[in-house]
Each structure stands twice: as C-alpha cells, then as structure tokens.
Amino acid sequence: MKAGAHSTDAATGPTTPGATPLRWDIIELLFFAYRDFVGDADHVLEEFGFGRAHHRVVHFVTRYPGLKVADLLDVLRITKQSLGRVLKQLLDEGYIVQKAGDNDRRQRLLFATAKGEALVAKLAGLQTARITRALDSIGPENADSVRRFLLGMIDQTDPDKVLEEILRGSRKTVKDSR
C-alpha cells in the first residue's frame, strides 16, 4: 500500500496510517445494545404514558431515596424545564413524593412511593433478564470484565454525586438486598 493510502478492516473500518483505528464494531454494537436494553422498558412505559425521562427519574429516585432535585438535574443532564414536566407527572400520578429538607427547607428531596418502586422493579426485572442472558453467553465469570469495561466508558472526572456513589460502591439501598 502506498503512503497516505487508507486501509479497511472489517471490524474497525477505514484507518489512516498512524491513526487509532475507529471501533465501528463496538460503536454499532453499543447503539444496538442500548436500543434493545431501553426498548424492553419503553414498551412497559408506553402503557403508562411515560417515556425514557420518566424511567430515569423514577429509577434514580428509587435507588437513591432523598435525592435532591438539584442532584437529579446533574445526573440526568436535562434542563429544569424538562425535569419539571416529567417530575410533575410522576408526582401527580403518585410514583414519587417530594419533601422539604430537614436542615434546609428550600431543598426538595425526592422519594419513590410503593407504586414507583413497583414500576422500577418491573423495568429492572426486564433489563436484568437481558443482562443475565448476555452474561450467560459469555460466562458469569466474565461479569466483572463487563462491569470494568462499562466503568471505563464513564467520564471519571464527572462531579456528579450519584456517580461518585456508584464509583465508590459504598451505597447499598433497600432494593440491593431484595
């Protein structure tokens, strides 16, 4: 191959000399894996008139009881306006309750209701089944490698408080023990 020419690899696609090959294989697999992973939950959410934003809100509120609205905005990286619409619906329909902070009454702390916890458990069950099938195909002993890969994909410099808890691995919730 002459200088400056491009080569093609089936998994990584076109490359240029000296450049890191593009990982089209992994990029596209991540797209399809995400599509199907959230798609399982999307079908259930549609029955309630909810979307992915509702799922994310009720998920994190269930997993981290007492989560501040400000921290939820950091986690989801959405605008106050977008969160407000979704949160109002979840509050109005009884999936989440909001309480003032004990020390600072201006804080808005979020808690899932039994109804919210049941929805999250149903969605997590669908997603866990998909994860379990995938892990079974590579062997359960490889689950830690998958976890390390996914952790490696996350920006570790993110100041997000919930992410810090996940990375620290120190937080156990009631849902973890079920």
Tab-separated table of C-alpha atoms in Angstrom:
chain	number	residue	atom	x	y	z
A	1	MET	CA	0.000	0.000	0.000
A	2	LYS	CA	1.432	3.386	-0.894
A	3	ALA	CA	1.989	6.205	1.610
A	4	GLY	CA	-1.147	8.120	2.548
A	5	ALA	CA	-3.421	5.323	1.361
A	6	HIS	CA	-6.312	4.185	3.540
A	7	SER	CA	-6.836	0.615	4.655
A	8	THR	CA	-10.036	-1.056	5.756
A	9	ASP	CA	-10.569	-3.616	8.481
A	10	ALA	CA	-13.927	-5.359	8.734
A	11	ALA	CA	-14.262	-4.667	12.452
A	12	THR	CA	-12.697	-1.238	12.662
A	13	GLY	CA	-13.411	0.281	9.258
A	14	PRO	CA	-11.179	2.687	7.353
A	15	THR	CA	-7.965	3.811	9.014
A	16	THR	CA	-5.182	6.141	8.145
A	17	PRO	CA	-1.528	5.384	8.865
A	18	GLY	CA	-0.572	6.393	12.416
A	19	ALA	CA	-4.190	6.964	13.474
A	20	THR	CA	-6.065	4.922	16.039
A	21	PRO	CA	-8.476	2.685	14.149
A	22	LEU	CA	-12.100	3.644	14.569
A	23	ARG	CA	-14.034	0.995	16.531
A	24	TRP	CA	-17.110	0.818	14.320
A	25	ASP	CA	-17.765	-2.702	15.580
A	26	ILE	CA	-18.063	-1.634	19.233
A	27	ILE	CA	-19.766	1.688	18.423
A	28	GLU	CA	-22.515	-0.028	16.446
A	29	LEU	CA	-22.907	-2.844	18.966
A	30	LEU	CA	-23.347	-0.216	21.712
A	31	PHE	CA	-26.042	1.521	19.638
A	32	PHE	CA	-27.985	-1.702	19.124
A	33	ALA	CA	-27.432	-2.936	22.695
A	34	TYR	CA	-28.730	0.368	24.073
A	35	ARG	CA	-31.698	0.347	21.697
A	36	ASP	CA	-32.781	-3.097	22.831
A	37	PHE	CA	-31.884	-2.582	26.509
A	38	VAL	CA	-34.093	0.504	26.809
A	39	GLY	CA	-36.637	-0.870	24.340
A	40	ASP	CA	-37.732	-3.558	26.807
A	41	ALA	CA	-38.626	-0.846	29.314
A	42	ASP	CA	-40.030	1.520	26.669
A	43	HIS	CA	-42.857	-0.908	25.857
A	44	VAL	CA	-43.955	-1.019	29.514
A	45	LEU	CA	-43.572	2.744	29.951
A	46	GLU	CA	-45.835	3.397	26.951
A	47	GLU	CA	-48.687	1.688	28.819
A	48	PHE	CA	-48.438	4.444	31.467
A	49	GLY	CA	-47.942	7.307	29.020
A	50	PHE	CA	-44.327	7.596	30.183
A	51	GLY	CA	-41.067	7.881	28.281
A	52	ARG	CA	-37.377	7.344	28.960
A	53	ALA	CA	-37.077	10.540	31.002
A	54	HIS	CA	-39.753	9.233	33.385
A	55	HIS	CA	-37.850	5.958	33.652
A	56	ARG	CA	-34.572	7.669	34.507
A	57	VAL	CA	-36.194	9.936	37.099
A	58	VAL	CA	-38.105	7.197	38.918
A	59	HIS	CA	-35.072	4.864	38.683
A	60	PHE	CA	-32.658	7.255	40.389
A	61	VAL	CA	-35.222	8.443	42.932
A	62	THR	CA	-35.935	4.815	43.856
A	63	ARG	CA	-32.281	3.854	44.044
A	64	TYR	CA	-31.241	6.977	45.985
A	65	PRO	CA	-34.084	7.914	48.362
A	66	GLY	CA	-33.921	11.561	49.417
A	67	LEU	CA	-32.149	12.594	46.222
A	68	LYS	CA	-32.146	16.364	45.850
A	69	VAL	CA	-33.765	17.808	42.750
A	70	ALA	CA	-30.504	19.693	42.052
A	71	ASP	CA	-28.523	16.431	42.136
A	72	LEU	CA	-31.070	14.738	39.887
A	73	LEU	CA	-30.582	17.521	37.346
A	74	ASP	CA	-26.826	16.837	37.458
A	75	VAL	CA	-27.351	13.096	36.963
A	76	LEU	CA	-29.763	13.408	34.067
A	77	ARG	CA	-28.167	16.450	32.450
A	78	ILE	CA	-31.505	17.876	31.470
A	79	THR	CA	-32.969	21.328	31.934
A	80	LYS	CA	-35.126	22.310	34.906
A	81	GLN	CA	-37.976	22.775	32.464
A	82	SER	CA	-37.659	19.235	31.091
A	83	LEU	CA	-37.375	17.743	34.564
A	84	GLY	CA	-40.280	19.851	35.810
A	85	ARG	CA	-42.729	18.407	33.299
A	86	VAL	CA	-41.675	14.795	33.942
A	87	LEU	CA	-41.458	15.224	37.710
A	88	LYS	CA	-44.885	16.858	37.881
A	89	GLN	CA	-46.437	13.889	36.099
A	90	LEU	CA	-44.702	11.380	38.383
A	91	LEU	CA	-45.758	13.378	41.463
A	92	ASP	CA	-49.345	13.843	40.251
A	93	GLU	CA	-49.721	10.140	39.456
A	94	GLY	CA	-48.263	9.017	42.780
A	95	TYR	CA	-44.960	7.461	41.728
A	96	ILE	CA	-42.817	9.972	43.633
A	97	VAL	CA	-43.284	12.239	46.640
A	98	GLN	CA	-41.378	15.418	47.364
A	99	LYS	CA	-40.383	16.588	50.847
A	100	ALA	CA	-38.559	19.636	52.157
A	101	GLY	CA	-35.081	19.069	53.558
A	102	ASP	CA	-34.718	18.761	57.330
A	103	ASN	CA	-31.898	21.302	57.619
A	104	ASP	CA	-32.720	23.462	54.622
A	105	ARG	CA	-36.438	23.757	53.905
A	106	ARG	CA	-35.632	25.078	50.412
A	107	GLN	CA	-34.205	21.712	49.416
A	108	ARG	CA	-36.586	19.449	47.551
A	109	LEU	CA	-35.911	15.813	48.382
A	110	LEU	CA	-37.452	13.079	46.267
A	111	PHE	CA	-38.689	9.675	47.376
A	112	ALA	CA	-40.342	6.875	45.428
A	113	THR	CA	-43.704	5.616	46.586
A	114	ALA	CA	-44.551	1.897	46.681
A	115	LYS	CA	-46.123	2.430	43.251
A	116	GLY	CA	-42.886	3.964	41.933
A	117	GLU	CA	-40.780	1.191	43.450
A	118	ALA	CA	-43.013	-1.435	41.833
A	119	LEU	CA	-42.613	0.193	38.415
A	120	VAL	CA	-38.838	0.389	38.796
A	121	ALA	CA	-38.700	-3.246	39.909
A	122	LYS	CA	-40.720	-4.326	36.851
A	123	LEU	CA	-38.456	-2.377	34.472
A	124	ALA	CA	-35.277	-3.515	36.223
A	125	GLY	CA	-36.528	-7.093	36.008
A	126	LEU	CA	-36.823	-6.833	32.228
A	127	GLN	CA	-33.384	-5.252	31.954
A	128	THR	CA	-31.833	-7.750	34.362
A	129	ALA	CA	-33.199	-10.621	32.268
A	130	ARG	CA	-31.495	-9.157	29.170
A	131	ILE	CA	-28.234	-8.636	31.103
A	132	THR	CA	-28.389	-12.159	32.521
A	133	ARG	CA	-28.909	-13.683	29.049
A	134	ALA	CA	-25.930	-11.742	27.733
A	135	LEU	CA	-23.723	-12.699	30.683
A	136	ASP	CA	-24.766	-16.332	30.365
A	137	SER	CA	-23.483	-16.271	26.778
A	138	ILE	CA	-20.003	-15.201	27.912
A	139	GLY	CA	-19.957	-16.961	31.273
A	140	PRO	CA	-20.766	-15.424	34.659
A	141	GLU	CA	-17.060	-15.291	35.493
A	142	ASN	CA	-16.742	-12.519	32.890
A	143	ALA	CA	-19.337	-10.233	34.519
A	144	ASP	CA	-16.621	-8.272	36.306
A	145	SER	CA	-14.837	-7.640	32.990
A	146	VAL	CA	-18.062	-6.255	31.525
A	147	ARG	CA	-18.547	-4.056	34.602
A	148	ARG	CA	-14.967	-2.747	34.331
A	149	PHE	CA	-15.486	-2.024	30.620
A	150	LEU	CA	-18.644	-0.038	31.322
A	151	LEU	CA	-16.962	1.846	34.180
A	152	GLY	CA	-14.126	2.644	31.804
A	153	MET	CA	-16.619	4.217	29.391
A	154	ILE	CA	-17.774	6.705	32.053
A	155	ASP	CA	-16.073	10.075	32.441
A	156	GLN	CA	-14.486	9.594	35.863
A	157	THR	CA	-13.952	13.343	36.286
A	158	ASP	CA	-17.709	13.987	36.322
A	159	PRO	CA	-18.619	15.818	39.546
A	160	ASP	CA	-21.997	14.055	39.721
A	161	LYS	CA	-22.791	12.994	43.317
A	162	VAL	CA	-24.747	9.876	42.329
A	163	LEU	CA	-21.963	8.764	40.001
A	164	GLU	CA	-19.493	9.264	42.845
A	165	GLU	CA	-21.625	6.917	44.964
A	166	ILE	CA	-21.730	4.321	42.189
A	167	LEU	CA	-17.983	4.510	41.598
A	168	ARG	CA	-17.278	4.328	45.310
A	169	GLY	CA	-19.579	1.323	45.508
A	170	SER	CA	-20.303	2.161	49.110
A	171	ARG	CA	-24.020	2.802	48.901
A	172	LYS	CA	-26.402	-0.067	49.432
A	173	THR	CA	-30.093	0.550	49.196
A	174	VAL	CA	-33.048	-1.492	50.390
A	175	LYS	CA	-33.501	-2.576	46.772
A	176	ASP	CA	-29.976	-4.067	46.711
A	177	SER	CA	-30.879	-6.641	49.327
A	178	ARG	CA	-34.022	-7.921	47.622
